[in-house]
Structure formats: C-alpha cells, structure tokens
C-alpha cells in the first residue's frame, strides 16, 4: 500500500478501512482465479502457492481439498514409514516407492493449491490401536493396509467430486488424482493376489464414511 | 461389424477423415467461443452426432465404451495363442465391465443415444498377445484421460458421479493391462501417464476422438459440444 493510501485511510473509520482492504484483497484473489481458469494445472499450482488463491476459493472447495490433503498425508506417511522400516520385499520396492512418490506429490500439489489454508498433517497410528501391530514388520499386513488406503482414496475422491464443480481446473486435478489412486489400488490388489477390481463400477463414499474408515488410523 | 453399402470403403474413409478433421476444428472453435456451433448441413446415414451438453458428453462416453466392449468381445471370441488362464479371466472380466458400462450409458441416454458404431480393428493382430495388450493399453489409458477431461464439462452432478464410478474401473483396467505387459514394474502408473504432480492424463474430447478415429468407421461428429477446453 502506498504512503498516500495510508494517509487517506488513516483518516477513516478503522472498520471501514478493514472493509476496504478486504475488498481489495478479494479483488486480487478474483483476478488470480480468473487467471487460474485459463491456465493449465501446473500453472494453477504456481498461482496457487500464493495465499490469495486459497483465500479466493469458496469454503466448500477449501474444505474438500483439505479433506483430500488429510488422506494424502496419511498415505504419504504410511509408505515413507514402510519403506524406511524395510517391510517391503526387494522385488516390490520399486512399485511401493513409486506409489509413495505419487502420494508425496499429491500432498505437495494440494498444499500448494491451499496455501496457508492447508491443514497440518494428522498424527497417524498405523497399528490402529494394536489391531495391525505388525504393519511395518509383516508385508501381508502392510499390503492389507495399503489396499485399504488406496481403495478408500478412490471412493473418497469420487464422493467429493461433486463439491468441486464450481472450479473446473480443480475438479479436473482431483479427477486426475482419483484415477492415479485407482491405478495404485489395482496394482496393490494384484500384488496381494487379488483381482484389481470388485466389479464394473466403483462406488463412492461420503466424507462421513471415509472419516469413519480412517478414524482408527488417526490419533485422537 | 456392419458392411457399408452406401459408399465404397475408399470414399468412406476419405469422407470420414474430412468430417473428423472438420469436427476437430469445430471443437477448437467451440473452445474459443464456448458456444454451440451450427450444423453446417453435414449429415449422413452413417454419421453419429454426439449432441450437445450433458447428452453430448454421455454419448461421447457411450461411443468409447462401445469401442472397448467391441474390442474385448473380439479378444475373448478369438483369443491369442497360449492365453493363460489368469489372462483369460482378466480379459473376460474387462469385457464384461465394458459391456456393462456400454449398456449403462445406453440406458441413461434412452432415445438420445447415438446408434451402434461400426468399428475397425484391422490394425490389430488378434493372434498376437502383444498386439492385443498394446491396443488394450491404448484404449484404457485413452478412456481414463477422456473421463478425466470430460468431468468438468458435465453440468449434472449425477452424471459426474456416474462417470466417476466408471473411470476408476477403467484406471484399474489400465494398470492391470500395463502390468501384464511389464510385470512388476512401475508401468501400471508410469511416467508416460502420471506427471510430476502425481496427476493422470486428462484429454479434451477433440484429442480423444482423434486418437479413437482409426478404430471407428462411423463418422462421429461433435458439432454442438460447446464449452470445450483443450
């Protein structure tokens, strides 16, 4: 803000000043949004890293992206821990490192889009209170959880797509993550000797259903 | 497959190229102006126009599912040599899924559905595992990118959800076929389809129709698919 502006604003009622400044901010946010609408996803990311972008997003979209980010945080931490603790046999390491890399990329992408509005990583308990005690020493258990997280991710993104229709670029990016999660789910299922699918259609899960399924893995 | 009795194959192939080229131009124009384009009077007994709005997008998906269903039906009807039991199970499942997708979309479209498309798999060697699986990979990745790109074009939430219920199954197919071609590698979600942000491919209808063109004999036009964005 220029010195002149400060002077003029300084003579005005403080409430009005704050309202004027807010309006200016949202005007800026709106122009960034318009830019975003014309830009491809990587360009949005660049614009999105500015806090103004997230501030310009409707609450519904911010909430939905934060919900997605939370799931990605869980997946990211799960694969990083598993790979570090050596639970993944050599022959499958390339695949799980690849999946883990994608989850880290999703975290970075969503955090970037949200800017300062991004939630913090949750504290995870991958043993689910002792139910999966050997998750990082027994590959079968690790695989079970990996499948749970991937299939849950697919169902979660699918269930949330309708909340993102207000922003075509963000909806497209979410769909692009959704199908990557489905590729992961297929591969993990196959490694576990299962079919890559359960039928011709994948069903969505609501936010409540997803949170209920994820809850055992989150520390209170 | 239907035999064309209205035009010679040669003429038909030529006019098909023309129409598809033109249709691509129309979509590009729609991308610029975001409006509905006029029908310039091109019509044919063998042409299928997708229509406009959500119907147009659903017909577009229906066209792709028809293509996939026809392909896998042929794969199972004339299996390549030494098709293993597990590969036969996988390809049979995929055939059944594609048929279900096709019928689901046909049912949703009702009397707005485009007719059955005439397909051309002459470039596929159905005796060759590699040829079959490579074609399958092309179709599955194309399907995933098509649904990913079309989601934003759908106005109705129910249709978006329906597309979502299909696309992740297509992605599961894609990953599986890729794993059959390059077992145990990262090919299931390789860098050729997943970018550095961890995002899968999304294609606009014009790009998808162009890629599908060699396999479809029927003229598929998208004269009024407004609001395209490549």
mmCIF file of N, CA, C and O in Angstrom, chain A residues 111-156:
data_model
loop_
_atom_site.group_PDB
_atom_site.id
_atom_site.type_symbol
_atom_site.label_atom_id
_atom_site.label_comp_id
_atom_site.label_asym_id
_atom_site.label_seq_id
_atom_site.Cartn_x
_atom_site.Cartn_y
_atom_site.Cartn_z
ATOM 1 N N UNK A 111 -1.292 -29.029 -1.017
ATOM 2 C CA UNK A 111 -0.810 -27.986 -0.108
ATOM 3 C C UNK A 111 -0.569 -26.698 -0.874
ATOM 4 O O UNK A 111 -0.886 -25.607 -0.389
ATOM 5 N N UNK A 112 0.009 -26.836 -2.056
ATOM 6 C CA UNK A 112 0.281 -25.658 -2.876
ATOM 7 C C UNK A 112 -1.003 -24.946 -3.261
ATOM 8 O O UNK A 112 -1.084 -23.722 -3.226
ATOM 9 N N UNK A 113 -2.021 -25.724 -3.635
ATOM 10 C CA UNK A 113 -3.295 -25.121 -4.042
ATOM 11 C C UNK A 113 -3.967 -24.411 -2.870
ATOM 12 O O UNK A 113 -4.635 -23.404 -3.052
ATOM 13 N N UNK A 114 -3.763 -24.935 -1.671
ATOM 14 C CA UNK A 114 -4.431 -24.362 -0.494
ATOM 15 C C UNK A 114 -3.645 -23.225 0.144
ATOM 16 O O UNK A 114 -4.214 -22.401 0.859
ATOM 17 N N UNK A 115 -2.342 -23.178 -0.098
ATOM 18 C CA UNK A 115 -1.529 -22.147 0.537
ATOM 19 C C UNK A 115 -1.655 -22.221 2.046
ATOM 20 O O UNK A 115 -1.626 -23.297 2.629
ATOM 21 N N UNK A 116 -1.852 -21.051 2.659
ATOM 22 C CA UNK A 116 -1.918 -21.005 4.127
ATOM 23 C C UNK A 116 -3.175 -21.660 4.686
ATOM 24 O O UNK A 116 -3.270 -21.898 5.889
ATOM 25 N N UNK A 117 -4.137 -21.933 3.809
ATOM 26 C CA UNK A 117 -5.375 -22.571 4.275
ATOM 27 C C UNK A 117 -5.206 -24.081 4.471
ATOM 28 O O UNK A 117 -6.116 -24.754 4.941
ATOM 29 N N UNK A 118 -4.027 -24.591 4.091
ATOM 30 C CA UNK A 118 -3.800 -26.044 4.187
ATOM 31 C C UNK A 118 -3.771 -26.509 5.636
ATOM 32 O O UNK A 118 -3.175 -25.860 6.494
ATOM 33 N N UNK A 119 -4.418 -27.651 5.893
ATOM 34 C CA UNK A 119 -4.379 -28.221 7.238
ATOM 35 C C UNK A 119 -3.007 -28.846 7.499
ATOM 36 O O UNK A 119 -2.244 -29.104 6.581
ATOM 37 N N UNK A 120 -2.731 -29.083 8.779
ATOM 38 C CA UNK A 120 -1.473 -29.726 9.161
ATOM 39 C C UNK A 120 -1.640 -31.241 9.033
ATOM 40 O O UNK A 120 -2.761 -31.754 9.093
ATOM 41 N N UNK A 121 -0.516 -31.959 8.903
ATOM 42 C CA UNK A 121 -0.626 -33.422 8.828
ATOM 43 C C UNK A 121 -1.219 -33.979 10.123
ATOM 44 O O UNK A 121 -0.882 -33.499 11.206
ATOM 45 N N UNK A 122 -2.111 -34.969 10.018
ATOM 46 C CA UNK A 122 -2.655 -35.577 11.231
ATOM 47 C C UNK A 122 -1.608 -36.507 11.850
ATOM 48 O O UNK A 122 -0.668 -36.918 11.181
ATOM 49 N N UNK A 123 -1.789 -36.812 13.105
ATOM 50 C CA UNK A 123 -0.913 -37.800 13.744
ATOM 51 C C UNK A 123 -1.517 -39.180 13.500
ATOM 52 O O UNK A 123 -2.668 -39.432 13.868
ATOM 53 N N UNK A 124 -0.739 -40.029 12.874
ATOM 54 C CA UNK A 124 -1.276 -41.328 12.474
ATOM 55 C C UNK A 124 -0.832 -42.442 13.413
ATOM 56 O O UNK A 124 0.235 -42.375 14.020
ATOM 57 N N UNK A 125 -1.694 -43.449 13.541
ATOM 58 C CA UNK A 125 -1.344 -44.680 14.253
ATOM 59 C C UNK A 125 -1.678 -45.835 13.314
ATOM 60 O O UNK A 125 -2.828 -46.277 13.248
ATOM 61 N N UNK A 126 -0.662 -46.312 12.600
ATOM 62 C CA UNK A 126 -0.931 -47.323 11.581
ATOM 63 C C UNK A 126 -1.199 -48.706 12.174
ATOM 64 O O UNK A 126 -1.591 -49.616 11.456
ATOM 65 N N UNK A 127 -0.990 -48.863 13.479
ATOM 66 C CA UNK A 127 -1.367 -50.140 14.085
ATOM 67 C C UNK A 127 -2.861 -50.151 14.418
ATOM 68 O O UNK A 127 -3.397 -51.185 14.781
ATOM 69 N N UNK A 128 -3.514 -49.003 14.276
ATOM 70 C CA UNK A 128 -4.935 -48.862 14.627
ATOM 71 C C UNK A 128 -5.192 -49.374 16.036
ATOM 72 O O UNK A 128 -6.069 -50.226 16.259
ATOM 73 N N UNK A 129 -4.420 -48.836 16.960
ATOM 74 C CA UNK A 129 -4.609 -49.196 18.364
ATOM 75 C C UNK A 129 -4.219 -50.638 18.663
ATOM 76 O O UNK A 129 -4.733 -51.243 19.603
ATOM 77 N N UNK A 130 -3.329 -51.202 17.860
ATOM 78 C CA UNK A 130 -2.839 -52.553 18.122
ATOM 79 C C UNK A 130 -3.409 -53.618 17.202
ATOM 80 O O UNK A 130 -2.897 -54.733 17.114
ATOM 81 N N UNK A 131 -4.447 -53.255 16.460
ATOM 82 C CA UNK A 131 -5.081 -54.234 15.555
ATOM 83 C C UNK A 131 -4.107 -54.721 14.470
ATOM 84 O O UNK A 131 -4.142 -55.887 14.067
ATOM 85 N N UNK A 132 -3.277 -53.791 13.997
ATOM 86 C CA UNK A 132 -2.289 -54.150 12.970
ATOM 87 C C UNK A 132 -0.880 -53.936 13.519
ATOM 88 O O UNK A 132 -0.088 -53.203 12.957
ATOM 89 N N UNK A 133 -0.607 -54.604 14.618
ATOM 90 C CA UNK A 133 0.652 -54.418 15.345
ATOM 91 C C UNK A 133 1.903 -54.606 14.477
ATOM 92 O O UNK A 133 2.910 -53.927 14.676
ATOM 93 N N UNK A 134 1.806 -55.550 13.544
ATOM 94 C CA UNK A 134 3.000 -55.885 12.753
ATOM 95 C C UNK A 134 3.006 -55.210 11.377
ATOM 96 O O UNK A 134 3.643 -55.696 10.444
ATOM 97 N N UNK A 135 2.294 -54.083 11.277
ATOM 98 C CA UNK A 135 2.156 -53.452 9.965
ATOM 99 C C UNK A 135 3.497 -53.137 9.300
ATOM 100 O O UNK A 135 3.619 -53.229 8.080
ATOM 101 N N UNK A 136 4.505 -52.804 10.101
ATOM 102 C CA UNK A 136 5.785 -52.455 9.495
ATOM 103 C C UNK A 136 6.838 -53.562 9.647
ATOM 104 O O UNK A 136 8.028 -53.326 9.459
ATOM 105 N N UNK A 137 6.365 -54.774 9.998
ATOM 106 C CA UNK A 137 7.303 -55.902 10.013
ATOM 107 C C UNK A 137 6.755 -57.091 9.213
ATOM 108 O O UNK A 137 7.485 -58.002 8.859
ATOM 109 N N UNK A 138 5.472 -57.075 8.921
ATOM 110 C CA UNK A 138 4.849 -58.160 8.164
ATOM 111 C C UNK A 138 4.272 -57.589 6.865
ATOM 112 O O UNK A 138 3.322 -56.797 6.894
ATOM 113 N N UNK A 139 4.814 -58.017 5.745
ATOM 114 C CA UNK A 139 4.412 -57.434 4.462
ATOM 115 C C UNK A 139 2.928 -57.663 4.164
ATOM 116 O O UNK A 139 2.275 -56.814 3.544
ATOM 117 N N UNK A 140 2.397 -58.803 4.592
ATOM 118 C CA UNK A 140 0.967 -59.074 4.352
ATOM 119 C C UNK A 140 0.080 -58.028 5.023
ATOM 120 O O UNK A 140 -0.919 -57.577 4.451
ATOM 121 N N UNK A 141 0.446 -57.673 6.249
ATOM 122 C CA UNK A 141 -0.317 -56.649 6.971
ATOM 123 C C UNK A 141 -0.166 -55.300 6.280
ATOM 124 O O UNK A 141 -1.152 -54.560 6.098
ATOM 125 N N UNK A 142 1.056 -55.000 5.909
ATOM 126 C CA UNK A 142 1.329 -53.748 5.191
ATOM 127 C C UNK A 142 0.472 -53.670 3.921
ATOM 128 O O UNK A 142 -0.137 -52.642 3.617
ATOM 129 N N UNK A 143 0.406 -54.788 3.217
ATOM 130 C CA UNK A 143 -0.362 -54.864 1.977
ATOM 131 C C UNK A 143 -1.860 -54.667 2.237
ATOM 132 O O UNK A 143 -2.552 -53.990 1.468
ATOM 133 N N UNK A 144 -2.334 -55.258 3.304
ATOM 134 C CA UNK A 144 -3.751 -55.108 3.683
ATOM 135 C C UNK A 144 -4.081 -53.629 3.888
ATOM 136 O O UNK A 144 -5.087 -53.122 3.364
ATOM 137 N N UNK A 145 -3.222 -52.947 4.636
ATOM 138 C CA UNK A 145 -3.475 -51.525 4.894
ATOM 139 C C UNK A 145 -3.316 -50.681 3.638
ATOM 140 O O UNK A 145 -4.075 -49.736 3.415
ATOM 141 N N UNK A 146 -2.334 -51.029 2.830
ATOM 142 C CA UNK A 146 -2.126 -50.297 1.583
ATOM 143 C C UNK A 146 -3.386 -50.369 0.725
ATOM 144 O O UNK A 146 -3.860 -49.355 0.199
ATOM 145 N N UNK A 147 -3.957 -51.564 0.632
ATOM 146 C CA UNK A 147 -5.195 -51.723 -0.158
ATOM 147 C C UNK A 147 -6.346 -50.926 0.458
ATOM 148 O O UNK A 147 -7.125 -50.282 -0.254
ATOM 149 N N UNK A 148 -6.435 -50.966 1.772
ATOM 150 C CA UNK A 148 -7.493 -50.196 2.451
ATOM 151 C C UNK A 148 -7.364 -48.715 2.091
ATOM 152 O O UNK A 148 -8.333 -48.064 1.690
ATOM 153 N N UNK A 149 -6.142 -48.187 2.210
ATOM 154 C CA UNK A 149 -5.943 -46.755 1.957
ATOM 155 C C UNK A 149 -6.199 -46.392 0.492
ATOM 156 O O UNK A 149 -6.793 -45.355 0.199
ATOM 157 N N UNK A 150 -5.730 -47.237 -0.416
ATOM 158 C CA UNK A 150 -5.903 -46.903 -1.839
ATOM 159 C C UNK A 150 -7.374 -46.975 -2.260
ATOM 160 O O UNK A 150 -7.884 -46.067 -2.912
ATOM 161 N N UNK A 151 -8.044 -48.053 -1.871
ATOM 162 C CA UNK A 151 -9.467 -48.167 -2.232
ATOM 163 C C UNK A 151 -10.288 -47.059 -1.561
ATOM 164 O O UNK A 151 -11.228 -46.523 -2.146
ATOM 165 N N UNK A 152 -9.891 -46.719 -0.340
ATOM 166 C CA UNK A 152 -10.588 -45.641 0.376
ATOM 167 C C UNK A 152 -10.372 -44.306 -0.339
ATOM 168 O O UNK A 152 -11.293 -43.508 -0.479
ATOM 169 N N UNK A 153 -9.141 -44.088 -0.781
ATOM 170 C CA UNK A 153 -8.832 -42.856 -1.512
ATOM 171 C C UNK A 153 -9.685 -42.730 -2.769
ATOM 172 O O UNK A 153 -10.246 -41.666 -3.056
ATOM 173 N N UNK A 154 -9.803 -43.816 -3.512
ATOM 174 C CA UNK A 154 -10.610 -43.808 -4.734
ATOM 175 C C UNK A 154 -12.057 -43.440 -4.396
ATOM 176 O O UNK A 154 -12.656 -42.560 -5.023
ATOM 177 N N UNK A 155 -12.600 -44.107 -3.386
ATOM 178 C CA UNK A 155 -14.001 -43.864 -3.002
ATOM 179 C C UNK A 155 -14.193 -42.445 -2.471
ATOM 180 O O UNK A 155 -15.236 -41.823 -2.696
ATOM 181 N N UNK A 156 -13.171 -41.925 -1.784
ATOM 182 C CA UNK A 156 -13.269 -40.586 -1.196
ATOM 183 C C UNK A 156 -13.264 -39.505 -2.279
ATOM 184 O O UNK A 156 -14.117 -38.609 -2.275
#
